[in-house]
Amino acid sequence: MSSVSKYLGKFLTSPYLALILRVYIGGLFIYASMYKINYGAEFAETIAGYQLVPYWSVNLLAITMPWLELICGIMLVAGFRAKSATVIISFLLVLFTIAVFINLLRDSPISCGCFSSADAPISWMTVVRDLVWLGMCIHIFFFDKIFHVENRFTAMLKKI
């Protein structure tokens, strides 16, 4: 029994698992940002549907948030400042989870708007999904140690 828990603990703290999760979360945020960047007006309507931010800030959020998601996603996939990107994505996931949670309590019939304007309506599964992704980000933050672009660049600079 102890050998099973030993291997399970070794697997859960593996930097290779963190690398897989890093590429997955980075790719996910790159994919999610594509729709929002291309259809900014629809994304602004989605943000307005949540009724959580002042009306004057809806367009600003609809323009800036997808680009933040894209940049952080690329940084995660490339392994450039991955911890910083993970913290920003985690913060976004916390905001998304709170927004969905509040609207579930209000019983608002809105879609998530995560990947398109025609997403399924928000549900408790949306909250669970976001919390699982948040857990993946926490794992990345603590155990991601391999294949970072900045480490290779720093090593190359030391040789020069």
PDB file of C-alpha atoms in Angstrom:
ATOM      1  CA  MET A   1       0.000   0.000   0.000  1.00  0.00           C
ATOM      2  CA  SER A   2       2.807   2.394   0.847  1.00  0.00           C
ATOM      3  CA  SER A   3       4.500   1.727  -2.493  1.00  0.00           C
ATOM      4  CA  VAL A   4       1.274   2.706  -4.310  1.00  0.00           C
ATOM      5  CA  SER A   5       1.060   5.970  -2.384  1.00  0.00           C
ATOM      6  CA  LYS A   6       4.781   6.511  -2.994  1.00  0.00           C
ATOM      7  CA  TYR A   7       4.342   6.163  -6.768  1.00  0.00           C
ATOM      8  CA  LEU A   8       1.147   8.212  -6.715  1.00  0.00           C
ATOM      9  CA  GLY A   9       2.905  10.990  -4.815  1.00  0.00           C
ATOM     10  CA  LYS A  10       5.843  10.836  -7.212  1.00  0.00           C
ATOM     11  CA  PHE A  11       3.465  11.042 -10.194  1.00  0.00           C
ATOM     12  CA  LEU A  12       1.466  13.945  -8.742  1.00  0.00           C
ATOM     13  CA  THR A  13       4.605  15.986  -8.060  1.00  0.00           C
ATOM     14  CA  SER A  14       6.242  15.118 -11.379  1.00  0.00           C
ATOM     15  CA  PRO A  15       7.582  18.035 -13.436  1.00  0.00           C
ATOM     16  CA  TYR A  16       6.505  16.111 -16.562  1.00  0.00           C
ATOM     17  CA  LEU A  17       2.887  16.164 -15.364  1.00  0.00           C
ATOM     18  CA  ALA A  18       3.291  19.897 -14.745  1.00  0.00           C
ATOM     19  CA  LEU A  19       4.632  20.298 -18.286  1.00  0.00           C
ATOM     20  CA  ILE A  20       1.600  18.479 -19.737  1.00  0.00           C
ATOM     21  CA  LEU A  21      -0.771  20.609 -17.646  1.00  0.00           C
ATOM     22  CA  ARG A  22       1.134  23.778 -18.613  1.00  0.00           C
ATOM     23  CA  VAL A  23       0.769  23.055 -22.328  1.00  0.00           C
ATOM     24  CA  TYR A  24      -2.898  22.067 -21.850  1.00  0.00           C
ATOM     25  CA  ILE A  25      -3.855  25.205 -19.894  1.00  0.00           C
ATOM     26  CA  GLY A  26      -1.812  27.423 -22.225  1.00  0.00           C
ATOM     27  CA  GLY A  27      -3.427  25.903 -25.305  1.00  0.00           C
ATOM     28  CA  LEU A  28      -6.851  26.165 -23.701  1.00  0.00           C
ATOM     29  CA  PHE A  29      -6.446  29.889 -23.065  1.00  0.00           C
ATOM     30  CA  ILE A  30      -5.046  30.470 -26.560  1.00  0.00           C
ATOM     31  CA  TYR A  31      -8.075  28.662 -28.010  1.00  0.00           C
ATOM     32  CA  ALA A  32     -10.517  30.547 -25.769  1.00  0.00           C
ATOM     33  CA  SER A  33      -9.016  33.902 -26.703  1.00  0.00           C
ATOM     34  CA  MET A  34      -9.392  33.338 -30.461  1.00  0.00           C
ATOM     35  CA  TYR A  35     -13.181  33.607 -30.461  1.00  0.00           C
ATOM     36  CA  LYS A  36     -13.166  36.557 -28.085  1.00  0.00           C
ATOM     37  CA  ILE A  37     -10.606  38.488 -30.152  1.00  0.00           C
ATOM     38  CA  ASN A  38     -12.407  37.837 -33.436  1.00  0.00           C
ATOM     39  CA  TYR A  39     -15.898  38.551 -32.092  1.00  0.00           C
ATOM     40  CA  GLY A  40     -15.301  41.316 -29.577  1.00  0.00           C
ATOM     41  CA  ALA A  41     -18.838  42.717 -29.800  1.00  0.00           C
ATOM     42  CA  GLU A  42     -20.373  39.329 -29.004  1.00  0.00           C
ATOM     43  CA  PHE A  43     -17.956  38.884 -26.126  1.00  0.00           C
ATOM     44  CA  ALA A  44     -18.923  42.342 -24.826  1.00  0.00           C
ATOM     45  CA  GLU A  45     -22.577  41.228 -24.839  1.00  0.00           C
ATOM     46  CA  THR A  46     -21.570  38.111 -22.894  1.00  0.00           C
ATOM     47  CA  ILE A  47     -19.763  40.218 -20.286  1.00  0.00           C
ATOM     48  CA  ALA A  48     -22.760  42.551 -20.041  1.00  0.00           C
ATOM     49  CA  GLY A  49     -25.039  39.514 -19.562  1.00  0.00           C
ATOM     50  CA  TYR A  50     -23.255  38.671 -16.313  1.00  0.00           C
ATOM     51  CA  GLN A  51     -24.330  42.076 -14.882  1.00  0.00           C
ATOM     52  CA  LEU A  52     -21.318  42.265 -12.590  1.00  0.00           C
ATOM     53  CA  VAL A  53     -19.227  45.113 -13.975  1.00  0.00           C
ATOM     54  CA  PRO A  54     -20.186  48.740 -14.632  1.00  0.00           C
ATOM     55  CA  TYR A  55     -21.552  49.328 -18.106  1.00  0.00           C
ATOM     56  CA  TRP A  56     -18.702  51.702 -19.021  1.00  0.00           C
ATOM     57  CA  SER A  57     -16.115  48.937 -18.450  1.00  0.00           C
ATOM     58  CA  VAL A  58     -17.740  46.231 -20.608  1.00  0.00           C
ATOM     59  CA  ASN A  59     -16.044  47.226 -23.876  1.00  0.00           C
ATOM     60  CA  LEU A  60     -12.684  47.771 -22.176  1.00  0.00           C
ATOM     61  CA  LEU A  61     -12.845  44.267 -20.677  1.00  0.00           C
ATOM     62  CA  ALA A  62     -14.020  42.761 -23.979  1.00  0.00           C
ATOM     63  CA  ILE A  63     -10.965  44.209 -25.711  1.00  0.00           C
ATOM     64  CA  THR A  64      -8.258  43.620 -23.076  1.00  0.00           C
ATOM     65  CA  MET A  65      -9.214  40.302 -21.459  1.00  0.00           C
ATOM     66  CA  PRO A  66      -8.869  38.103 -24.596  1.00  0.00           C
ATOM     67  CA  TRP A  67      -5.448  39.561 -25.375  1.00  0.00           C
ATOM     68  CA  LEU A  68      -4.363  38.919 -21.789  1.00  0.00           C
ATOM     69  CA  GLU A  69      -5.575  35.326 -22.170  1.00  0.00           C
ATOM     70  CA  LEU A  70      -3.706  34.955 -25.471  1.00  0.00           C
ATOM     71  CA  ILE A  71      -0.437  36.397 -24.172  1.00  0.00           C
ATOM     72  CA  CYS A  72      -0.531  34.325 -20.982  1.00  0.00           C
ATOM     73  CA  GLY A  73      -1.435  31.194 -22.970  1.00  0.00           C
ATOM     74  CA  ILE A  74       1.519  31.697 -25.300  1.00  0.00           C
ATOM     75  CA  MET A  75       3.812  32.348 -22.337  1.00  0.00           C
ATOM     76  CA  LEU A  76       2.673  29.097 -20.709  1.00  0.00           C
ATOM     77  CA  VAL A  77       3.134  27.003 -23.835  1.00  0.00           C
ATOM     78  CA  ALA A  78       6.565  28.531 -24.478  1.00  0.00           C
ATOM     79  CA  GLY A  79       7.619  28.308 -20.853  1.00  0.00           C
ATOM     80  CA  PHE A  80       8.517  31.963 -20.727  1.00  0.00           C
ATOM     81  CA  ARG A  81       7.756  33.495 -17.312  1.00  0.00           C
ATOM     82  CA  ALA A  82       5.448  30.543 -16.743  1.00  0.00           C
ATOM     83  CA  LYS A  83       4.904  31.255 -13.044  1.00  0.00           C
ATOM     84  CA  SER A  84       3.796  34.816 -13.773  1.00  0.00           C
ATOM     85  CA  ALA A  85       1.454  33.623 -16.520  1.00  0.00           C
ATOM     86  CA  THR A  86       0.101  30.931 -14.202  1.00  0.00           C
ATOM     87  CA  VAL A  87      -0.664  33.497 -11.503  1.00  0.00           C
ATOM     88  CA  ILE A  88      -2.512  35.731 -13.988  1.00  0.00           C
ATOM     89  CA  ILE A  89      -4.490  32.814 -15.448  1.00  0.00           C
ATOM     90  CA  SER A  90      -5.310  31.605 -11.934  1.00  0.00           C
ATOM     91  CA  PHE A  91      -6.567  35.068 -11.060  1.00  0.00           C
ATOM     92  CA  LEU A  92      -8.744  35.067 -14.202  1.00  0.00           C
ATOM     93  CA  LEU A  93     -10.102  31.620 -13.314  1.00  0.00           C
ATOM     94  CA  VAL A  94     -10.988  32.820  -9.810  1.00  0.00           C
ATOM     95  CA  LEU A  95     -12.836  35.804 -11.336  1.00  0.00           C
ATOM     96  CA  PHE A  96     -14.653  33.575 -13.844  1.00  0.00           C
ATOM     97  CA  THR A  97     -15.639  31.121 -11.118  1.00  0.00           C
ATOM     98  CA  ILE A  98     -16.990  33.879  -8.872  1.00  0.00           C
ATOM     99  CA  ALA A  99     -18.915  35.410 -11.802  1.00  0.00           C
ATOM    100  CA  VAL A 100     -20.492  32.077 -12.724  1.00  0.00           C
ATOM    101  CA  PHE A 101     -21.225  31.283  -9.053  1.00  0.00           C
ATOM    102  CA  ILE A 102     -23.001  34.608  -8.500  1.00  0.00           C
ATOM    103  CA  ASN A 103     -25.091  34.198 -11.646  1.00  0.00           C
ATOM    104  CA  LEU A 104     -26.018  30.646 -10.684  1.00  0.00           C
ATOM    105  CA  LEU A 105     -27.283  31.991  -7.371  1.00  0.00           C
ATOM    106  CA  ARG A 106     -29.267  34.619  -9.310  1.00  0.00           C
ATOM    107  CA  ASP A 107     -30.609  31.852 -11.573  1.00  0.00           C
ATOM    108  CA  SER A 108     -29.574  33.855 -14.663  1.00  0.00           C
ATOM    109  CA  PRO A 109     -30.086  31.997 -17.957  1.00  0.00           C
ATOM    110  CA  ILE A 110     -26.807  33.075 -19.591  1.00  0.00           C
ATOM    111  CA  SER A 111     -24.138  31.162 -21.465  1.00  0.00           C
ATOM    112  CA  CYS A 112     -20.584  30.929 -20.200  1.00  0.00           C
ATOM    113  CA  GLY A 113     -19.062  32.757 -23.166  1.00  0.00           C
ATOM    114  CA  CYS A 114     -15.825  30.897 -22.569  1.00  0.00           C
ATOM    115  CA  PHE A 115     -15.312  29.561 -26.090  1.00  0.00           C
ATOM    116  CA  SER A 116     -18.179  31.047 -28.129  1.00  0.00           C
ATOM    117  CA  SER A 117     -21.364  33.021 -27.687  1.00  0.00           C
ATOM    118  CA  ALA A 118     -23.382  29.839 -28.315  1.00  0.00           C
ATOM    119  CA  ASP A 119     -21.972  27.953 -25.314  1.00  0.00           C
ATOM    120  CA  ALA A 120     -24.245  25.873 -23.150  1.00  0.00           C
ATOM    121  CA  PRO A 121     -25.867  27.744 -20.255  1.00  0.00           C
ATOM    122  CA  ILE A 122     -23.790  28.080 -17.117  1.00  0.00           C
ATOM    123  CA  SER A 123     -24.219  25.317 -14.571  1.00  0.00           C
ATOM    124  CA  TRP A 124     -22.558  23.959 -11.477  1.00  0.00           C
ATOM    125  CA  MET A 125     -20.422  21.859 -13.829  1.00  0.00           C
ATOM    126  CA  THR A 126     -18.991  25.140 -15.149  1.00  0.00           C
ATOM    127  CA  VAL A 127     -17.884  25.997 -11.612  1.00  0.00           C
ATOM    128  CA  VAL A 128     -16.403  22.521 -11.116  1.00  0.00           C
ATOM    129  CA  ARG A 129     -14.599  22.728 -14.486  1.00  0.00           C
ATOM    130  CA  ASP A 130     -13.100  26.112 -13.589  1.00  0.00           C
ATOM    131  CA  LEU A 131     -12.018  24.821 -10.182  1.00  0.00           C
ATOM    132  CA  VAL A 132     -10.325  21.800 -11.815  1.00  0.00           C
ATOM    133  CA  TRP A 133      -8.454  24.159 -14.142  1.00  0.00           C
ATOM    134  CA  LEU A 134      -7.528  26.275 -11.122  1.00  0.00           C
ATOM    135  CA  GLY A 135      -6.150  23.148  -9.438  1.00  0.00           C
ATOM    136  CA  MET A 136      -4.101  22.449 -12.559  1.00  0.00           C
ATOM    137  CA  CYS A 137      -2.696  25.985 -12.372  1.00  0.00           C
ATOM    138  CA  ILE A 138      -1.710  25.456  -8.737  1.00  0.00           C
ATOM    139  CA  HIS A 139       0.095  22.260  -9.742  1.00  0.00           C
ATOM    140  CA  ILE A 140       1.883  24.116 -12.539  1.00  0.00           C
ATOM    141  CA  PHE A 141       2.926  26.885 -10.158  1.00  0.00           C
ATOM    142  CA  PHE A 142       4.556  24.523  -7.676  1.00  0.00           C
ATOM    143  CA  PHE A 143       5.946  21.692  -9.831  1.00  0.00           C
ATOM    144  CA  ASP A 144       6.717  23.129 -13.292  1.00  0.00           C
ATOM    145  CA  LYS A 145      10.491  23.064 -13.659  1.00  0.00           C
ATOM    146  CA  ILE A 146      11.379  21.773 -17.136  1.00  0.00           C
ATOM    147  CA  PHE A 147      11.492  23.080 -20.704  1.00  0.00           C
ATOM    148  CA  HIS A 148      11.466  26.788 -19.981  1.00  0.00           C
ATOM    149  CA  VAL A 149      12.618  29.094 -22.768  1.00  0.00           C
ATOM    150  CA  GLU A 150      14.106  31.561 -20.294  1.00  0.00           C
ATOM    151  CA  ASN A 151      16.319  28.860 -18.733  1.00  0.00           C
ATOM    152  CA  ARG A 152      17.732  27.921 -22.123  1.00  0.00           C
ATOM    153  CA  PHE A 153      18.296  31.590 -22.962  1.00  0.00           C
ATOM    154  CA  THR A 154      20.045  32.230 -19.638  1.00  0.00           C
ATOM    155  CA  ALA A 155      22.263  29.166 -20.122  1.00  0.00           C
ATOM    156  CA  MET A 156      23.140  30.366 -23.614  1.00  0.00           C
ATOM    157  CA  LEU A 157      24.073  33.797 -22.253  1.00  0.00           C
ATOM    158  CA  LYS A 158      26.380  32.221 -19.663  1.00  0.00           C
ATOM    159  CA  LYS A 159      28.282  30.437 -22.436  1.00  0.00           C
ATOM    160  CA  ILE A 160      28.886  33.699 -24.280  1.00  0.00           C
TER     161      ILE A 160
END
